[in-house]
Coordinates of N, CA and C and ligand atoms in Angstrom, one line a residue:
M1 N -119.8 -69.0 27.1 CA -119.0 -69.8 25.9 C -119.9 -70.3 25.1
T2 N -120.2 -69.8 23.9 CA -121.1 -70.1 22.8 C -120.4 -70.5 21.5
R3 N -118.9 -69.8 21.5 CA -118.4 -70.0 20.3 C -117.0 -71.0 19.9
V4 N -117.0 -72.3 19.4 CA -115.9 -73.2 19.4 C -115.7 -73.3 18.0
D5 N -114.4 -73.5 17.6 CA -114.2 -73.8 16.1 C -115.0 -74.9 15.8
Y6 N -115.3 -74.9 14.5 CA -116.4 -75.9 13.8 C -115.8 -77.2 13.9
F7 N -114.4 -77.4 13.8 CA -113.7 -78.6 13.4 C -113.4 -79.2 14.9
D8 N -113.2 -78.2 15.9 CA -113.5 -78.8 17.1 C -114.6 -79.3 17.4
Q9 N -115.7 -78.8 17.2 CA -116.8 -79.5 17.7 C -117.0 -80.7 16.7
R10 N -116.7 -80.9 15.7 CA -116.8 -82.2 15.0 C -116.0 -83.2 15.8
R11 N -114.6 -82.7 16.7 CA -114.0 -83.8 17.0 C -114.8 -84.2 18.4
L12 N -115.5 -83.2 18.7 CA -116.0 -83.7 20.1 C -117.0 -84.9 19.9
L13 N -117.5 -85.0 18.4 CA -118.3 -86.3 18.1 C -117.3 -87.7 18.4
E14 N -116.2 -87.6 18.4 CA -115.4 -88.8 18.3 C -115.2 -89.0 19.9
V15 N -115.2 -87.8 20.6 CA -115.1 -88.1 22.1 C -116.3 -88.6 22.4
Q16 N -117.5 -88.2 22.2 CA -118.9 -88.9 22.5 C -119.0 -90.7 22.0
V17 N -118.5 -90.9 20.7 CA -118.6 -92.1 20.3 C -117.4 -92.7 21.2
A18 N -116.5 -92.2 21.5 CA -115.6 -93.1 22.4 C -116.3 -93.7 23.9
D19 N -116.6 -92.4 24.5 CA -117.5 -92.6 25.8 C -118.6 -93.5 25.6
T20 N -119.3 -93.4 24.3 CA -120.6 -94.7 24.3 C -120.0 -95.8 24.6
R21 N -119.0 -96.0 23.5 CA -118.3 -97.3 23.4 C -118.0 -97.7 24.9
T22 N -117.3 -96.8 25.6 CA -116.8 -97.0 27.1 C -118.0 -97.5 27.8
A23 N -119.0 -97.0 27.8 CA -120.1 -97.1 28.8 C -120.4 -99.0 28.2
Q24 N -120.7 -99.2 26.7 CA -121.2 -100.4 26.2 C -119.9 -101.3 26.8
L25 N -118.8 -101.1 26.8 CA -117.6 -102.2 27.2 C -117.9 -102.4 28.8
R26 N -118.1 -101.5 29.5 CA -118.4 -101.6 30.9 C -119.3 -102.6 31.1
H27 N -120.4 -102.2 30.4 CA -121.9 -103.0 30.7 C -121.3 -104.5 30.3
R28 N -120.7 -104.9 29.3 CA -120.3 -105.7 28.8 C -119.5 -106.5 29.8
L29 N -118.7 -105.8 30.5 CA -117.9 -106.3 31.4 C -118.5 -107.1 32.5
R30 N -119.5 -106.2 33.0 CA -120.2 -106.7 34.1 C -121.2 -107.8 33.4
R31 N -121.6 -107.9 32.4 CA -122.5 -109.3 31.8 C -121.6 -110.4 31.8
V32 N -120.7 -110.2 31.2 CA -119.4 -111.5 31.1 C -119.6 -112.0 32.7
A33 N -119.3 -110.8 33.6 CA -119.0 -111.9 35.0 C -120.4 -112.2 35.6
E34 N -121.6 -111.7 35.0 CA -122.7 -112.8 35.2 C -123.1 -114.1 34.4
E35 N -122.6 -113.6 33.0 CA -123.0 -115.0 32.3 C -122.1 -116.0 32.2
Y36 N -120.8 -115.9 32.9 CA -119.8 -117.0 33.4 C -119.9 -117.1 34.8
D37 N -120.7 -116.7 35.4 CA -120.7 -116.7 36.8 C -120.7 -118.5 37.2
T38 N -119.9 -118.8 38.2 CA -119.8 -120.3 38.7 C -120.3 -120.5 39.8
A39 N -120.9 -119.7 40.7 CA -121.7 -119.8 41.9 C -122.6 -120.7 41.8
S40 N -123.4 -121.0 40.8 CA -124.5 -122.3 41.0 C -123.6 -123.6 40.9
I41 N -122.5 -123.8 40.1 CA -121.9 -124.7 39.7 C -121.1 -125.2 40.8
E42 N -120.5 -124.0 42.0 CA -120.2 -124.5 43.1 C -121.1 -124.9 44.1
A43 N -122.2 -124.4 43.9 CA -123.2 -124.9 45.0 C -123.3 -126.4 45.0
S44 N -123.8 -126.5 43.4 CA -123.9 -128.0 43.3 C -122.6 -128.7 43.5
M45 N -121.4 -128.4 43.2 CA -120.5 -129.1 44.0 C -120.3 -129.5 45.1
T46 N -120.6 -128.3 46.1 CA -120.7 -128.4 47.5 C -121.7 -129.6 48.1
E47 N -123.1 -129.5 47.5 CA -124.1 -130.2 47.6 C -123.7 -131.7 47.4
L48 N -123.1 -132.0 46.3 CA -122.5 -133.5 45.8 C -121.4 -133.7 46.8
R49 N -120.6 -132.7 47.4 CA -119.7 -133.5 48.1 C -120.1 -133.6 49.4
D50 N -120.9 -132.8 49.7 CA -121.6 -133.2 51.1 C -122.5 -134.5 51.2
G51 N -123.0 -134.9 49.9 CA -123.7 -136.1 49.6 C -122.7 -137.2 49.8
A52 N -121.6 -137.1 49.2 CA -120.7 -138.0 49.0 C -120.2 -138.4 50.5
G53 N -119.8 -137.4 51.3 CA -119.4 -137.5 52.6 C -120.3 -138.0 53.2
A54 N -121.6 -138.2 53.2 CA -122.3 -138.8 54.1 C -122.7 -140.3 53.6
F55 N -122.5 -140.7 52.5 CA -122.4 -142.1 51.9 C -121.2 -142.6 52.5
E56 N -119.9 -142.0 52.6 CA -118.8 -142.3 53.0 C -118.8 -143.1 54.3
A57 N -119.5 -142.0 55.0 CA -119.5 -142.1 56.6 C -120.4 -143.5 56.8
Q58 N -121.7 -143.5 56.3 CA -122.6 -144.8 56.0 C -121.7 -146.0 55.8
Y59 N -120.8 -145.8 54.8 CA -119.9 -147.2 54.3 C -118.9 -147.3 55.6
S60 N -118.4 -146.4 56.4 CA -117.5 -146.8 57.4 C -118.6 -147.5 58.5
D61 N -119.5 -147.0 59.0 CA -120.3 -147.4 59.9 C -120.5 -149.1 59.5
L62 N -120.9 -149.1 58.3 CA -121.0 -150.8 57.6 C -119.8 -151.6 57.7
E63 N -118.8 -151.1 57.6 CA -117.4 -151.9 57.8 C -117.2 -152.3 59.4
R64 N -117.8 -151.4 60.1 CA -117.7 -151.8 61.6 C -118.7 -152.9 61.8
D65 N -119.9 -152.6 61.3 CA -121.0 -153.8 61.4 C -120.5 -155.2 60.9
L66 N -120.0 -155.1 59.6 CA -119.5 -156.2 59.1 C -118.5 -156.9 59.9
E67 N -117.5 -156.3 60.3 CA -116.4 -156.6 61.3 C -117.1 -157.4 62.3
T68 N -118.1 -156.7 63.2 CA -118.9 -157.3 64.3 C -119.3 -158.8 63.6
V69 N -120.3 -158.8 62.5 CA -120.9 -160.0 62.1 C -119.6 -161.1 61.8
R70 N -118.7 -160.9 61.2 CA -117.6 -161.8 60.9 C -117.1 -162.5 62.3
R71 N -116.9 -161.6 63.4 CA -116.3 -162.0 64.6 C -117.4 -162.9 65.2
E72 N -118.6 -162.7 65.1 CA -119.8 -163.5 65.5 C -119.8 -164.7 64.9
L73 N -119.9 -164.8 63.7 CA -119.8 -166.0 62.8 C -118.7 -166.9 63.2
V74 N -117.6 -166.1 63.6 CA -116.3 -167.2 64.0 C -116.7 -167.9 65.1
S75 N -117.1 -166.9 66.1 CA -117.4 -167.5 67.3 C -118.7 -168.5 67.5
V76 N -119.7 -168.4 66.5 CA -120.8 -169.4 66.6 C -120.4 -170.5 65.9
D77 N -119.4 -170.5 65.0 CA -118.9 -171.5 64.3 C -118.0 -172.5 65.2
K78 N -117.3 -171.8 65.9 CA -116.5 -172.4 66.9 C -117.4 -173.4 67.9
R79 N -118.4 -172.6 68.3 CA -119.1 -173.1 69.6 C -120.0 -174.2 69.0
A80 N -120.4 -174.2 67.6 CA -121.3 -175.2 67.0 C -120.3 -176.6 66.8
D81 N -119.1 -176.1 66.4 CA -117.9 -177.4 66.1 C -117.7 -178.2 67.3
A82 N -117.6 -177.3 68.6 CA -117.3 -178.0 70.0 C -118.6 -179.0 70.4
N83 N -119.9 -178.5 69.9 CA -121.3 -179.2 70.2 C -121.0 -180.5 69.1
R84 N -120.6 -180.3 68.2 CA -120.7 -181.5 67.1 C -119.5 -182.5 67.6
D85 N -118.5 -182.1 68.0 CA -117.3 -182.7 68.7 C -117.8 -183.7 69.8
I86 N -118.6 -182.9 70.9 CA -119.0 -183.9 72.2 C -119.9 -184.8 71.6
M87 N -121.1 -184.2 70.6 CA -122.0 -185.3 70.4 C -121.3 -186.4 69.5
A88 N -120.4 -186.1 68.9 CA -119.5 -187.4 68.0 C -119.0 -188.2 68.9
S89 N -118.7 -187.8 70.1 CA -117.6 -188.7 70.9 C -118.7 -189.7 71.7
G90 N -120.0 -189.1 71.9 CA -121.0 -189.7 72.4 C -120.5 -190.2 74.2
D91 N -119.8 -189.2 74.4 CA -119.3 -189.3 76.0 C -120.6 -188.6 77.0
A92 N -121.3 -187.8 76.4 CA -122.1 -186.9 77.3 C -123.5 -187.7 77.5
P93 N -124.2 -187.7 78.9 CA -125.4 -188.3 79.1 C -126.4 -187.4 78.1
K94 N -127.5 -188.7 78.1 CA -128.6 -188.3 77.2 C -129.3 -186.9 77.2
P95 N -129.5 -186.5 78.6 CA -130.2 -185.0 78.6 C -129.2 -184.0 78.1
E96 N -127.7 -184.2 78.4 CA -126.9 -183.4 77.7 C -127.0 -183.3 76.4
M97 N -127.1 -184.3 75.8 CA -126.9 -184.7 74.2 C -128.2 -183.9 73.8
T98 N -129.3 -184.1 74.1 CA -130.6 -183.4 73.8 C -130.1 -181.7 73.9
R99 N -129.7 -181.4 75.1 CA -129.4 -179.8 75.2 C -128.3 -179.4 74.0
L100 N -127.2 -180.2 73.9 CA -126.2 -179.5 72.9 C -127.1 -179.7 71.5
Q101 N -127.7 -180.6 71.3 CA -128.7 -180.6 69.8 C -129.5 -179.4 69.8
R102 N -130.2 -179.1 70.7 CA -131.1 -177.9 70.6 C -130.3 -176.8 70.3
E103 N -129.1 -176.6 71.2 CA -128.3 -175.4 71.1 C -127.6 -175.2 69.8
L104 N -127.3 -176.7 68.9 CA -126.7 -176.9 67.8 C -127.7 -176.4 66.7
E105 N -128.9 -176.5 67.1 CA -129.9 -176.1 66.0 C -130.0 -174.5 65.9
Q106 N -130.3 -173.9 67.3 CA -130.1 -172.6 67.5 C -128.7 -171.8 66.5
L107 N -127.7 -172.6 67.1 CA -126.3 -171.8 66.4 C -126.6 -171.8 65.2
N108 N -127.1 -173.0 64.7 CA -127.2 -173.1 63.0 C -128.3 -171.9 62.4
R109 N -129.1 -171.5 63.3 CA -130.1 -170.7 62.5 C -129.3 -169.2 62.6
R110 N -128.7 -169.4 63.9 CA -128.0 -167.7 64.2 C -126.9 -167.4 63.3
Y111 N -126.2 -168.7 62.7 CA -125.1 -168.8 61.7 C -125.7 -168.0 60.4
G112 N -126.8 -168.7 60.0 CA -127.7 -168.5 58.6 C -128.1 -166.9 58.8
D113 N -128.7 -166.6 59.8 CA -128.9 -165.0 60.0 C -127.8 -164.2 60.0
L114 N -127.0 -164.6 60.6 CA -125.7 -163.6 60.4 C -124.9 -163.5 59.1
E115 N -125.1 -164.8 58.3 CA -124.6 -164.9 56.9 C -125.7 -163.9 56.0
E116 N -126.8 -163.8 56.3 CA -127.8 -163.2 55.5 C -127.6 -161.7 55.8
R117 N -127.2 -161.3 57.2 CA -126.9 -160.0 57.6 C -125.7 -159.5 56.5
K118 N -124.8 -160.2 56.4 CA -123.3 -160.0 55.9 C -123.4 -159.8 54.3
V119 N -124.6 -160.6 53.9 CA -124.9 -160.3 52.4 C -125.5 -159.0 52.3
Q120 N -126.5 -158.7 53.1 CA -127.1 -157.4 53.2 C -126.0 -156.0 53.4
I121 N -125.4 -156.4 54.2 CA -124.0 -155.3 54.4 C -123.5 -155.1 53.1
N122 N -123.0 -156.2 52.5 CA -122.4 -156.2 51.5 C -123.0 -155.6 50.2
E123 N -124.1 -156.0 49.8 CA -124.9 -155.3 49.0 C -125.2 -153.6 49.4
R124 N -125.6 -153.4 50.6 CA -125.6 -151.7 50.8 C -124.2 -151.0 50.4
R125 N -123.1 -152.0 50.9 CA -121.8 -151.0 50.6 C -121.5 -151.0 49.2
A126 N -121.9 -152.1 48.5 CA -121.7 -151.9 46.9 C -122.5 -150.6 46.4
Q127 N -123.9 -150.6 46.8 CA -124.8 -149.5 46.5 C -123.9 -148.3 46.9
L128 N -123.4 -148.0 47.9 CA -123.0 -146.7 48.4 C -121.5 -146.4 47.5
K129 N -120.9 -147.6 47.2 CA -119.6 -147.2 46.4 C -119.8 -146.6 45.1
K130 N -120.9 -147.5 44.7 CA -121.2 -147.0 43.3 C -121.9 -145.5 43.1
A131 N -122.7 -145.2 44.3 CA -123.1 -144.0 44.5 C -122.0 -142.8 44.3
V132 N -121.3 -143.0 45.4 CA -119.8 -142.5 45.7 C -119.2 -142.3 44.3
G133 N -119.1 -143.2 43.3 CA -118.2 -143.1 42.2 C -119.2 -142.3 41.1
L134 N -120.3 -142.4 41.4 CA -121.3 -141.5 40.3 C -121.0 -140.2 40.6
I135 N -121.1 -139.9 42.0 CA -120.7 -138.6 42.3 C -119.3 -138.2 42.0
D136 N -118.5 -138.9 42.3 CA -117.3 -138.3 41.8 C -117.0 -138.2 40.2
E137 N -117.8 -139.0 39.4 CA -118.0 -138.7 38.0 C -118.3 -137.2 38.0
K138 N -119.5 -137.1 38.5 CA -120.5 -135.7 38.2 C -119.6 -134.7 38.7
L139 N -118.8 -134.9 39.6 CA -117.8 -133.6 40.2 C -116.6 -133.4 39.3
V140 N -116.4 -134.3 38.7 CA -115.4 -134.0 37.5 C -115.8 -133.3 36.6
E141 N -117.0 -133.6 35.9 CA -117.7 -132.8 35.0 C -117.9 -131.5 35.4
L142 N -118.3 -131.3 36.4 CA -118.5 -130.0 37.1 C -117.5 -129.1 37.2
S143 N -116.6 -129.8 37.9 CA -115.3 -129.1 37.7 C -114.9 -128.6 36.2
E144 N -114.9 -129.5 35.3 CA -114.5 -129.1 34.0 C -115.3 -128.1 33.4
E145 N -116.6 -128.3 33.7 CA -117.7 -127.0 33.2 C -117.3 -125.7 34.0
K146 N -116.8 -125.5 35.2 CA -116.5 -124.7 35.8 C -115.1 -123.9 35.4
E147 N -114.3 -124.6 35.0 CA -113.2 -124.4 34.4 C -113.1 -123.7 32.8
T148 N -113.9 -124.4 32.2 CA -114.3 -124.1 30.9 C -115.0 -122.4 31.0
R149 N -116.0 -122.2 32.1 CA -116.7 -121.2 32.3 C -115.7 -120.0 32.7
E150 N -114.7 -120.3 33.6 CA -113.6 -119.4 34.0 C -112.6 -118.7 32.8
K151 N -112.4 -120.2 32.0 CA -111.6 -119.6 30.8 C -112.3 -118.7 29.9
K152 N -113.6 -119.2 29.7 CA -114.2 -118.1 28.6 C -114.4 -116.7 29.4
R153 N -114.5 -116.8 30.7 CA -114.8 -115.5 31.5 C -113.6 -114.4 31.1
V154 N -112.4 -114.9 31.3 CA -111.2 -114.5 31.5 C -110.9 -113.9 30.2
E155 N -111.2 -114.7 29.1 CA -111.0 -114.6 27.5 C -111.7 -113.1 27.1
A156 N -113.0 -113.6 27.6 CA -114.0 -112.1 27.2 C -113.4 -111.0 27.9
E157 N -113.0 -111.3 29.0 CA -112.9 -109.8 30.0 C -111.6 -109.4 29.2
A158 N -110.6 -110.3 28.9 CA -109.3 -109.7 28.4 C -109.4 -108.8 27.2
E159 N -110.5 -109.6 26.3 CA -110.8 -108.8 25.0 C -111.6 -107.4 25.2
Y160 N -112.6 -107.3 25.9 CA -113.2 -106.2 26.4 C -112.3 -105.1 27.0
R161 N -111.3 -105.4 27.8 CA -110.2 -104.7 28.6 C -109.2 -104.0 27.7
T162 N -109.2 -104.9 26.7 CA -108.0 -104.3 25.9 C -108.7 -103.3 25.0
E163 N -109.8 -103.7 24.7 CA -110.6 -102.7 23.7 C -110.9 -101.1 24.3
L164 N -111.3 -101.5 25.6 CA -111.5 -100.4 26.6 C -110.2 -99.4 26.8
D165 N -109.3 -100.0 27.0 CA -107.9 -99.5 27.2 C -107.7 -98.6 25.9
G166 N -107.9 -99.1 24.9 CA -107.5 -98.4 23.5 C -108.6 -97.2 23.2
V167 N -109.7 -97.5 23.6 CA -110.6 -96.6 23.6 C -110.5 -95.2 24.6
V168 N -110.0 -95.9 25.9 CA -110.2 -94.6 26.8 C -108.7 -93.5 26.5
T169 N -107.8 -94.3 25.7 CA -106.6 -93.5 25.5 C -106.7 -92.6 24.4
E170 N -107.6 -93.3 23.5 CA -107.7 -92.4 22.2 C -109.0 -91.3 22.7
R171 N -109.5 -91.7 23.4 CA -110.6 -90.5 23.9 C -109.7 -89.3 24.6
E172 N -108.9 -89.5 25.7 CA -108.1 -88.8 26.4 C -107.5 -88.0 25.2
R173 N -106.7 -88.7 24.3 CA -106.0 -87.9 23.3 C -106.8 -86.9 22.6
V174 N -107.9 -87.4 22.0 CA -108.6 -86.2 21.4 C -109.0 -85.0 22.3
A175 N -109.8 -85.4 23.4 CA -110.3 -84.6 24.1 C -109.2 -83.6 24.7
A176 N -107.9 -84.0 24.8 CA -107.0 -83.0 25.4 C -106.6 -81.9 24.3
A177 N -106.9 -82.3 22.9 CA -106.8 -81.2 22.1 C -107.8 -80.4 21.9
L178 N -108.8 -80.6 22.3 CA -110.0 -79.6 22.5 C -110.0 -78.7 23.4
P179 N -110.8 -77.5 23.3 CA -111.0 -76.3 23.9 C -111.4 -77.0 25.4
D180 N -110.7 -76.2 26.5 CA -111.3 -76.8 27.9 C -112.8 -76.4 28.2
A181 N -113.3 -75.3 27.6 CA -114.5 -74.9 27.6 C -115.7 -76.0 27.2
L182 N -115.2 -76.3 26.2 CA -116.2 -77.0 25.2 C -116.3 -78.6 26.1
I183 N -115.3 -79.1 26.3 CA -115.0 -80.1 27.1 C -115.8 -80.1 28.6
E184 N -115.7 -79.1 29.2 CA -116.5 -78.7 30.4 C -117.9 -78.8 30.3
L185 N -118.3 -78.1 28.9 CA -119.9 -77.9 28.7 C -120.4 -79.5 28.6
Y186 N -119.4 -80.2 27.5 CA -119.7 -81.6 27.3 C -120.0 -82.4 28.6
E187 N -119.0 -82.4 29.5 CA -119.0 -83.0 30.6 C -119.9 -82.6 31.7
K188 N -120.5 -81.4 31.6 CA -122.0 -80.9 32.1 C -122.9 -81.5 31.8
I189 N -123.0 -81.4 30.6 CA -124.5 -82.1 29.8 C -124.3 -83.8 30.1
R190 N -123.1 -84.3 30.0 CA -122.9 -85.8 30.2 C -123.2 -86.3 31.8
S191 N -122.9 -85.4 32.8 CA -123.4 -85.6 33.9 C -124.8 -85.8 34.3
K192 N -125.6 -85.3 33.4 CA -127.2 -85.6 33.4 C -127.7 -86.5 32.6
Q193 N -126.9 -86.8 31.3 CA -127.5 -87.9 30.5 C -126.3 -88.8 29.9
P194 N -126.6 -89.7 29.0 CA -125.5 -90.4 28.4 C -124.8 -89.7 27.1
V195 N -125.7 -89.0 26.5 CA -125.3 -88.2 25.2 C -125.0 -86.8 25.5
G196 N -123.8 -86.3 25.3 CA -123.6 -84.8 25.4 C -123.5 -84.0 24.0
A197 N -123.1 -85.0 23.1 CA -122.9 -84.3 21.9 C -123.7 -85.3 21.0
A198 N -124.1 -84.9 19.9 CA -124.9 -85.4 18.7 C -125.1 -84.7 17.5
E199 N -124.9 -85.8 16.7 CA -124.7 -84.9 15.3 C -126.4 -84.6 14.6
L200 N -126.2 -83.6 14.0 CA -127.6 -83.2 13.2 C -127.6 -84.0 12.0
V201 N -128.4 -85.1 11.7 CA -128.2 -85.6 10.4 C -129.7 -85.8 9.6
D202 N -129.8 -85.5 8.8 CA -131.1 -85.0 7.9 C -132.2 -84.6 8.7
S203 N -131.9 -83.5 9.5 CA -132.8 -82.9 10.0 C -133.0 -83.4 11.2
R204 N -132.5 -84.3 11.8 CA -133.0 -85.1 12.9 C -131.6 -85.0 13.9
C205 N -131.8 -84.9 15.0 CA -130.4 -85.0 16.1 C -130.4 -86.3 16.2
S206 N -129.4 -86.9 16.0 CA -129.0 -88.5 16.2 C -129.0 -88.8 17.7
S207 N -129.0 -88.1 18.5 CA -129.4 -88.6 20.2 C -130.8 -88.9 20.2
C208 N -131.7 -87.9 20.2 CA -133.2 -88.2 20.5 C -133.8 -88.6 19.5
R209 N -133.4 -88.4 18.3 CA -134.0 -88.8 16.8 C -135.2 -87.8 16.6
I210 N -135.6 -86.9 17.2 CA -136.7 -86.0 17.0 C -136.1 -85.0 15.7
E211 N -137.0 -84.9 14.8 CA -136.9 -84.2 13.5 C -136.9 -82.8 13.9
K212 N -136.2 -81.9 13.3 CA -136.4 -80.4 13.8 C -137.4 -79.8 12.9
T213 N -137.8 -78.7 13.3 CA -139.0 -78.0 12.1 C -138.3 -77.3 11.4
P214 N -139.0 -76.9 10.1 CA -138.2 -76.0 9.2 C -137.9 -75.0 9.8
N215 N -138.4 -74.2 10.6 CA -137.9 -72.8 11.2 C -136.6 -73.2 12.1
A216 N -136.8 -74.3 13.1 CA -135.7 -74.3 13.9 C -134.3 -75.1 12.8
L217 N -134.7 -75.5 11.9 CA -133.4 -76.0 10.8 C -133.0 -74.9 10.3
K218 N -133.8 -73.9 10.0 CA -133.2 -72.5 9.4 C -132.5 -71.8 10.2
A219 N -132.9 -71.3 11.4 CA -132.0 -71.0 12.7 C -130.9 -71.7 12.7
I220 N -130.9 -72.9 12.8 CA -129.4 -73.8 13.0 C -128.6 -73.5 12.1
A221 N -129.1 -73.4 10.7 CA -128.1 -73.3 9.4 C -127.5 -71.7 9.4
E222 N -128.5 -71.2 10.0 CA -128.1 -69.6 9.7 C -127.2 -69.2 10.9
A223 N -127.0 -70.1 11.9 CA -126.1 -69.6 13.1 C -124.9 -69.9 12.3
P224 N -123.6 -69.1 13.1 CA -122.1 -69.1 12.6 C -121.6 -70.5 12.8
A225 N -121.2 -70.9 11.7 CA -120.4 -72.2 11.8 C -119.7 -72.6 13.5
N226 N -119.2 -71.5 14.1 CA -118.4 -71.5 15.4 C -119.5 -71.3 16.5
D227 N -120.6 -71.1 16.4 CA -121.7 -71.3 17.4 C -122.0 -72.7 17.8
I228 N -121.8 -72.8 19.3 CA -122.4 -74.2 19.9 C -124.0 -73.9 19.8
V229 N -124.5 -75.0 19.0 CA -126.0 -75.1 18.9 C -126.1 -76.3 20.0
R230 N -127.3 -75.9 20.7 CA -127.8 -77.2 21.5 C -129.4 -77.5 20.7
C231 N -129.4 -78.8 21.3 CA -130.6 -79.7 20.5 C -131.7 -79.2 21.7
D232 N -133.0 -78.5 21.1 CA -133.9 -77.9 21.8 C -134.6 -79.5 22.8
D233 N -134.5 -80.3 22.2 CA -135.4 -81.3 22.6 C -134.7 -82.4 23.6
C234 N -133.3 -82.7 23.2 CA -132.5 -83.4 24.4 C -131.5 -82.7 25.0
D235 N -131.0 -81.4 24.7 CA -130.1 -80.7 25.4 C -128.6 -81.0 24.9
A236 N -128.5 -82.0 24.1 CA -127.1 -82.3 23.8 C -126.7 -81.1 22.7
I237 N -125.4 -81.1 22.6 CA -124.4 -80.2 21.6 C -124.9 -80.4 20.5
L238 N -125.3 -79.8 19.6 CA -125.9 -80.7 18.1 C -124.9 -80.2 17.5
V239 N -123.9 -81.0 16.8 CA -123.1 -80.7 15.8 C -123.8 -80.9 14.2
R240 N -123.4 -79.6 13.6 CA -124.0 -79.6 12.3 C -123.0 -80.5 11.2
S241 N -123.7 -81.3 10.2 CA -122.8 -81.7 9.5 C -122.3 -80.9 8.4
D242 N -121.3 -81.1 7.6 CA -120.6 -80.1 7.0 C -121.5 -79.3 6.2
G243 N -122.4 -79.9 5.5 CA -123.3 -79.0 4.8 C -124.4 -78.0 5.6
A244 N -124.6 -78.4 6.9 CA -125.5 -77.7 7.5 C -124.7 -76.3 8.2
A245 N -123.6 -76.5 8.2 CA -122.6 -75.4 8.7 C -122.0 -74.5 7.6
R246 N -122.7 -73.8 6.8 CA -122.1 -73.2 5.7 C -121.7 -71.9 5.9
K247 N -122.4 -71.7 7.3 CA -121.9 -70.3 7.3 C -120.6 -69.8 7.8
P248 N -119.9 -68.8 7.3 CA -118.5 -68.6 7.7 C -118.4 -67.9 9.1
Q249 N -117.1 -68.2 9.4 CA -116.8 -68.2 11.0 C -116.3 -66.5 11.2
T250 N -115.7 -65.9 10.6 CA -115.3 -64.7 10.9 C -115.7 -63.9 9.7
S251 N -115.5 -62.2 10.0 CA -115.8 -61.4 8.9 C -114.9 -61.2 7.8
A252 N -113.6 -62.0 8.3 CA -112.9 -62.2 7.2 C -113.1 -63.2 6.2
D253 N -113.8 -64.3 6.6 CA -114.4 -65.3 5.5 C -115.7 -65.2 4.9
S254 N -116.2 -64.0 5.9 CA -117.5 -63.4 5.0 C -117.3 -62.7 3.9
E255 N -116.0 -61.9 4.0 CA -115.6 -61.2 2.8 C -114.9 -62.2 1.8
L256 N -114.4 -63.0 2.2 CA -114.1 -63.7 1.1 C -115.2 -64.6 0.3
D257 N -116.3 -64.9 1.2 CA -117.1 -65.3 0.6 C -117.8 -64.4 -0.7
E258 N -118.2 -63.0 -0.1 CA -118.7 -62.2 -1.1 C -117.9 -62.1 -2.2
F259 N -116.4 -62.3 -1.9 CA -115.5 -61.9 -3.2 C -115.9 -62.8 -4.1
L260 N -115.9 -64.5 -3.7 CA -115.9 -65.4 -4.5 C -117.4 -65.7 -5.1
N261 N -118.3 -65.1 -4.5 CA -119.6 -65.1 -5.2 C -119.7 -63.8 -6.1
Ligands
ZN301 ZN1 -131.4 -84.2 20.6

């Protein structure tokens, strides 16, 4: 298979443009998924939630501690009151009064210690509550960022997919109208490299960009328009521009040319 209508060769370039665009769009779709990836945000959110969970557990432990301290404060207070009542009545013998007085002093110290402990617990609780609050704020922030990213990803993907669908449909339409042999050759080349068909522009192959020698150019120009020319350098089907494919396609065209000249 070496001969294909010149205009079909030209249309093969449209197929190539569509295939190149398809590859770009598929690449962009992969990039979009990476660019708007939310895995790192999700990892941060998990870490923050774990942190908040640990703080909340500490807070619950402190609630229990506080309850214990409160109960002990009540019992110390009760005991001190009882001691004070007995001492105020003056009914007890002197040694007992002395013992009650010493115990009262101990109870007062214990009461002071417990009050201090209560203050410490409450301070720590306030710190934990604040920390959990800050974590919650950060979680809201991250959740919004995640949502924004997902929205952008969905939008970008939809845009690329719509274009991709259009390009693929158009490519199929153009390719279906071309000779099977031409498409088969093109696909065979494309199985080895991204570009299967390239235009010859200003003596350069537009795929490999290598400039053709004057001899090569002469041979290309002299080949009949319906000859399939391949690039010596990159192997792509080299489609000549209108000017570079002046050679007549059939003997009837030749006769016509001679007649006109
Ligand atoms: Zn080339």
